[in-house]
Short mmCIF file of C-alpha atoms in Angstrom, two decimals:
data_model
loop_
_atom_site.label_atom_id
_atom_site.label_comp_id
_atom_site.label_asym_id
_atom_site.label_seq_id
_atom_site.Cartn_x
_atom_site.Cartn_y
_atom_site.Cartn_z
CA MET A 1 1.46 15.00 -0.80
CA GLU A 2 1.67 14.30 -4.48
CA ASP A 3 5.47 14.29 -4.72
CA GLY A 4 5.79 11.53 -2.13
CA LYS A 5 7.13 13.92 0.51
CA SER A 6 5.49 14.30 3.88
CA ASP A 7 5.38 16.92 6.60
CA LYS A 8 5.41 14.11 9.17
CA VAL A 9 8.40 13.35 11.31
CA VAL A 10 10.32 10.23 10.29
CA ARG A 11 9.54 7.42 12.71
CA ALA A 12 10.55 3.79 12.82
CA PRO A 13 8.04 1.42 11.25
CA PRO A 14 5.27 0.29 13.61
CA GLN A 15 4.99 -3.37 14.55
CA SER A 16 2.15 -3.80 12.04
CA VAL A 17 0.69 -1.80 9.17
CA LEU A 18 -2.22 -2.34 6.79
CA PHE A 19 -2.20 -0.57 3.41
CA CYS A 20 -5.54 -0.14 1.68
CA CYS A 21 -6.90 1.11 -1.63
CA ASP A 22 -10.03 0.55 -3.71
CA HIS A 23 -9.51 -2.94 -5.20
CA ASN A 24 -6.28 -4.24 -3.59
CA ALA A 25 -4.95 -4.73 -7.11
CA VAL A 26 -2.42 -1.91 -7.71
CA ARG A 27 -1.47 0.63 -5.05
CA SER A 28 -1.92 -1.26 -1.77
CA PRO A 29 -0.16 -4.44 -3.02
CA MET A 30 2.69 -2.24 -4.29
CA ALA A 31 2.91 -0.56 -0.88
CA GLU A 32 2.81 -3.92 0.92
CA GLY A 33 5.55 -5.39 -1.26
CA ILE A 34 7.82 -2.36 -1.10
CA MET A 35 7.34 -2.07 2.67
CA LYS A 36 8.37 -5.72 3.09
CA LYS A 37 11.43 -5.19 0.88
CA PHE A 38 12.49 -2.02 2.69
CA TYR A 39 11.85 -3.06 6.30
CA GLY A 40 11.72 -6.85 6.23
CA THR A 41 10.24 -8.61 9.22
CA ALA A 42 10.58 -5.55 11.47
CA CYS A 43 6.96 -4.76 10.58
CA TYR A 44 4.07 -7.15 9.91
CA THR A 45 2.56 -5.80 6.69
CA GLN A 46 -0.68 -6.62 4.86
CA SER A 47 -2.96 -4.95 2.33
CA ALA A 48 -6.67 -4.87 1.59
CA GLY A 49 -9.21 -3.09 -0.57
CA VAL A 50 -12.67 -1.66 -0.21
CA ARG A 51 -13.57 -4.40 -2.71
CA SER A 52 -11.64 -7.43 -3.97
CA ASP A 53 -13.20 -7.65 -7.41
CA MET A 54 -9.96 -7.50 -9.41
CA GLU A 55 -6.80 -9.57 -9.70
CA ILE A 56 -3.36 -8.08 -9.18
CA ASP A 57 -2.54 -5.77 -12.09
CA GLY A 58 0.10 -7.01 -14.56
CA PHE A 59 1.72 -3.59 -14.89
CA ALA A 60 2.05 -3.39 -11.09
CA ILE A 61 3.75 -6.80 -11.12
CA SER A 62 6.16 -5.66 -13.87
CA VAL A 63 7.26 -2.36 -12.35
CA CYS A 64 7.70 -3.85 -8.88
CA ALA A 65 9.77 -6.71 -10.31
CA GLU A 66 12.15 -4.03 -11.66
CA ILE A 67 13.08 -3.19 -8.05
CA GLY A 68 13.09 -6.75 -6.76
CA VAL A 69 9.55 -6.83 -5.34
CA ALA A 70 7.55 -9.93 -6.32
CA LEU A 71 3.78 -9.40 -6.50
CA GLU A 72 2.70 -12.25 -8.75
CA ARG A 73 1.50 -14.39 -5.81
CA HIS A 74 -0.64 -11.58 -4.34
CA ARG A 75 -4.35 -12.35 -3.97
CA SER A 76 -6.71 -9.41 -3.62
CA ARG A 77 -8.86 -9.24 -0.51
CA SER A 78 -11.33 -6.77 0.88
CA PHE A 79 -11.83 -5.38 4.37
CA ASP A 80 -14.94 -7.57 4.66
CA GLN A 81 -12.97 -10.70 3.70
CA MET A 82 -10.35 -9.85 6.30
CA VAL A 83 -13.05 -9.83 8.96
CA GLU A 84 -14.66 -13.03 7.58
CA TRP A 85 -11.27 -14.77 7.66
CA GLY A 86 -10.66 -13.78 11.26
CA ASP A 87 -8.31 -10.84 10.82
CA ASP A 88 -8.90 -8.12 13.39
CA LEU A 89 -8.30 -4.61 12.05
CA THR A 90 -7.61 -3.43 15.58
CA SER A 91 -4.55 -5.67 15.67
CA PHE A 92 -2.78 -3.26 13.30
CA ASP A 93 -0.86 -0.34 14.74
CA LEU A 94 -1.36 1.76 11.62
CA ILE A 95 -3.67 1.76 8.62
CA VAL A 96 -2.44 3.69 5.59
CA ALA A 97 -5.21 4.55 3.12
CA LEU A 98 -4.03 5.30 -0.41
CA THR A 99 -7.40 6.38 -1.85
CA PRO A 100 -10.30 8.52 -0.60
CA ALA A 101 -12.72 5.55 -0.63
CA SER A 102 -10.37 3.34 1.39
CA HIS A 103 -9.75 6.19 3.84
CA ARG A 104 -13.51 6.56 4.43
CA ARG A 105 -13.95 2.79 4.82
CA ALA A 106 -11.04 2.49 7.28
CA LEU A 107 -12.50 5.33 9.36
CA GLU A 108 -15.95 3.65 9.33
CA LEU A 109 -14.56 0.28 10.41
CA THR A 110 -12.48 1.71 13.25
CA ARG A 111 -14.71 4.50 14.54
CA VAL A 112 -15.15 2.91 17.99
CA VAL A 113 -11.48 2.05 18.56
CA HIS A 114 -8.33 4.11 18.80
CA LEU A 115 -6.25 3.27 15.76
CA ASP A 116 -3.88 5.46 13.77
CA ILE A 117 -5.09 5.98 10.22
CA GLU A 118 -3.13 8.02 7.71
CA TYR A 119 -4.21 9.10 4.25
CA TRP A 120 -1.51 9.18 1.58
CA PRO A 121 -2.96 10.38 -1.74
CA ILE A 122 -1.14 8.24 -4.31
CA LEU A 123 -1.60 8.55 -8.08
CA ASP A 124 -3.89 5.94 -9.68
CA PRO A 125 -1.92 4.80 -12.75
CA THR A 126 -4.71 2.73 -14.30
CA GLY A 127 -5.94 4.16 -17.56
CA LEU A 128 -3.03 6.59 -17.90
CA GLY A 129 -0.91 6.52 -21.05
CA GLU A 130 -1.60 5.52 -24.61
CA GLY A 131 0.81 2.67 -25.24
CA ARG A 132 2.60 0.10 -23.14
CA GLU A 133 5.66 2.28 -22.40
CA GLU A 134 3.55 5.27 -21.35
CA ARG A 135 1.44 3.06 -19.10
CA LEU A 136 4.55 1.51 -17.55
CA ALA A 137 5.89 5.02 -16.93
CA SER A 138 2.68 5.87 -15.03
CA TYR A 139 2.99 2.74 -12.91
CA ARG A 140 6.66 3.51 -12.22
CA LYS A 141 5.67 6.98 -11.05
CA THR A 142 3.14 5.46 -8.64
CA ARG A 143 5.70 2.90 -7.42
CA ASP A 144 8.27 5.63 -6.87
CA MET A 145 5.75 7.84 -5.03
CA ILE A 146 4.99 4.97 -2.66
CA ALA A 147 8.68 4.22 -2.10
CA ALA A 148 9.44 7.89 -1.41
CA ARG A 149 6.51 8.19 0.98
CA LEU A 150 7.58 5.06 2.88
CA GLN A 151 11.10 6.42 3.31
CA ALA A 152 9.84 9.86 4.33
CA ARG A 153 7.61 8.27 6.97
CA PHE A 154 9.71 5.32 8.20
CA GLY A 155 13.30 6.22 7.31
CA GLU A 156 15.89 4.62 5.10
CA PRO A 157 15.35 1.00 4.06
CA ARG A 158 17.09 -1.62 6.15
CA LYS A 159 19.93 -3.57 4.63
CA THR A 160 18.83 -7.03 3.62
CA ARG A 161 21.03 -9.94 2.64
#
């Protein structure tokens, strides 16, 4: 849902989750980073894109740094690269698609195996806003939608350090 709320029952994080979007440059890296901050090592978390043709977005890095999530070391990767590098999609307990294209691709890649796939429509902040502050506000809205959706699905963040 657009407001970050979900009709789903709150459940503990699975042992592993893969977040995916179109380029693995904004939404899925944000989700990966926030998930790791909220739930630590309780859940193995990765992200991927339909394509990996873009670097991590600077605005995504900035707004995540505001909440203590470091994304500057993130390297974009695609579903195909995951397979090439030996990652097995079936090793994930849950795939969360954040865009229609990534949802379709996740369904295609897992059509012969039983794997939970959820679609969370999350605002694409790229291209929104005229100036820097308006653009940052759009990215903050996306970040906050992801954070709210994670908490609605997996419960309150765990206390860390």
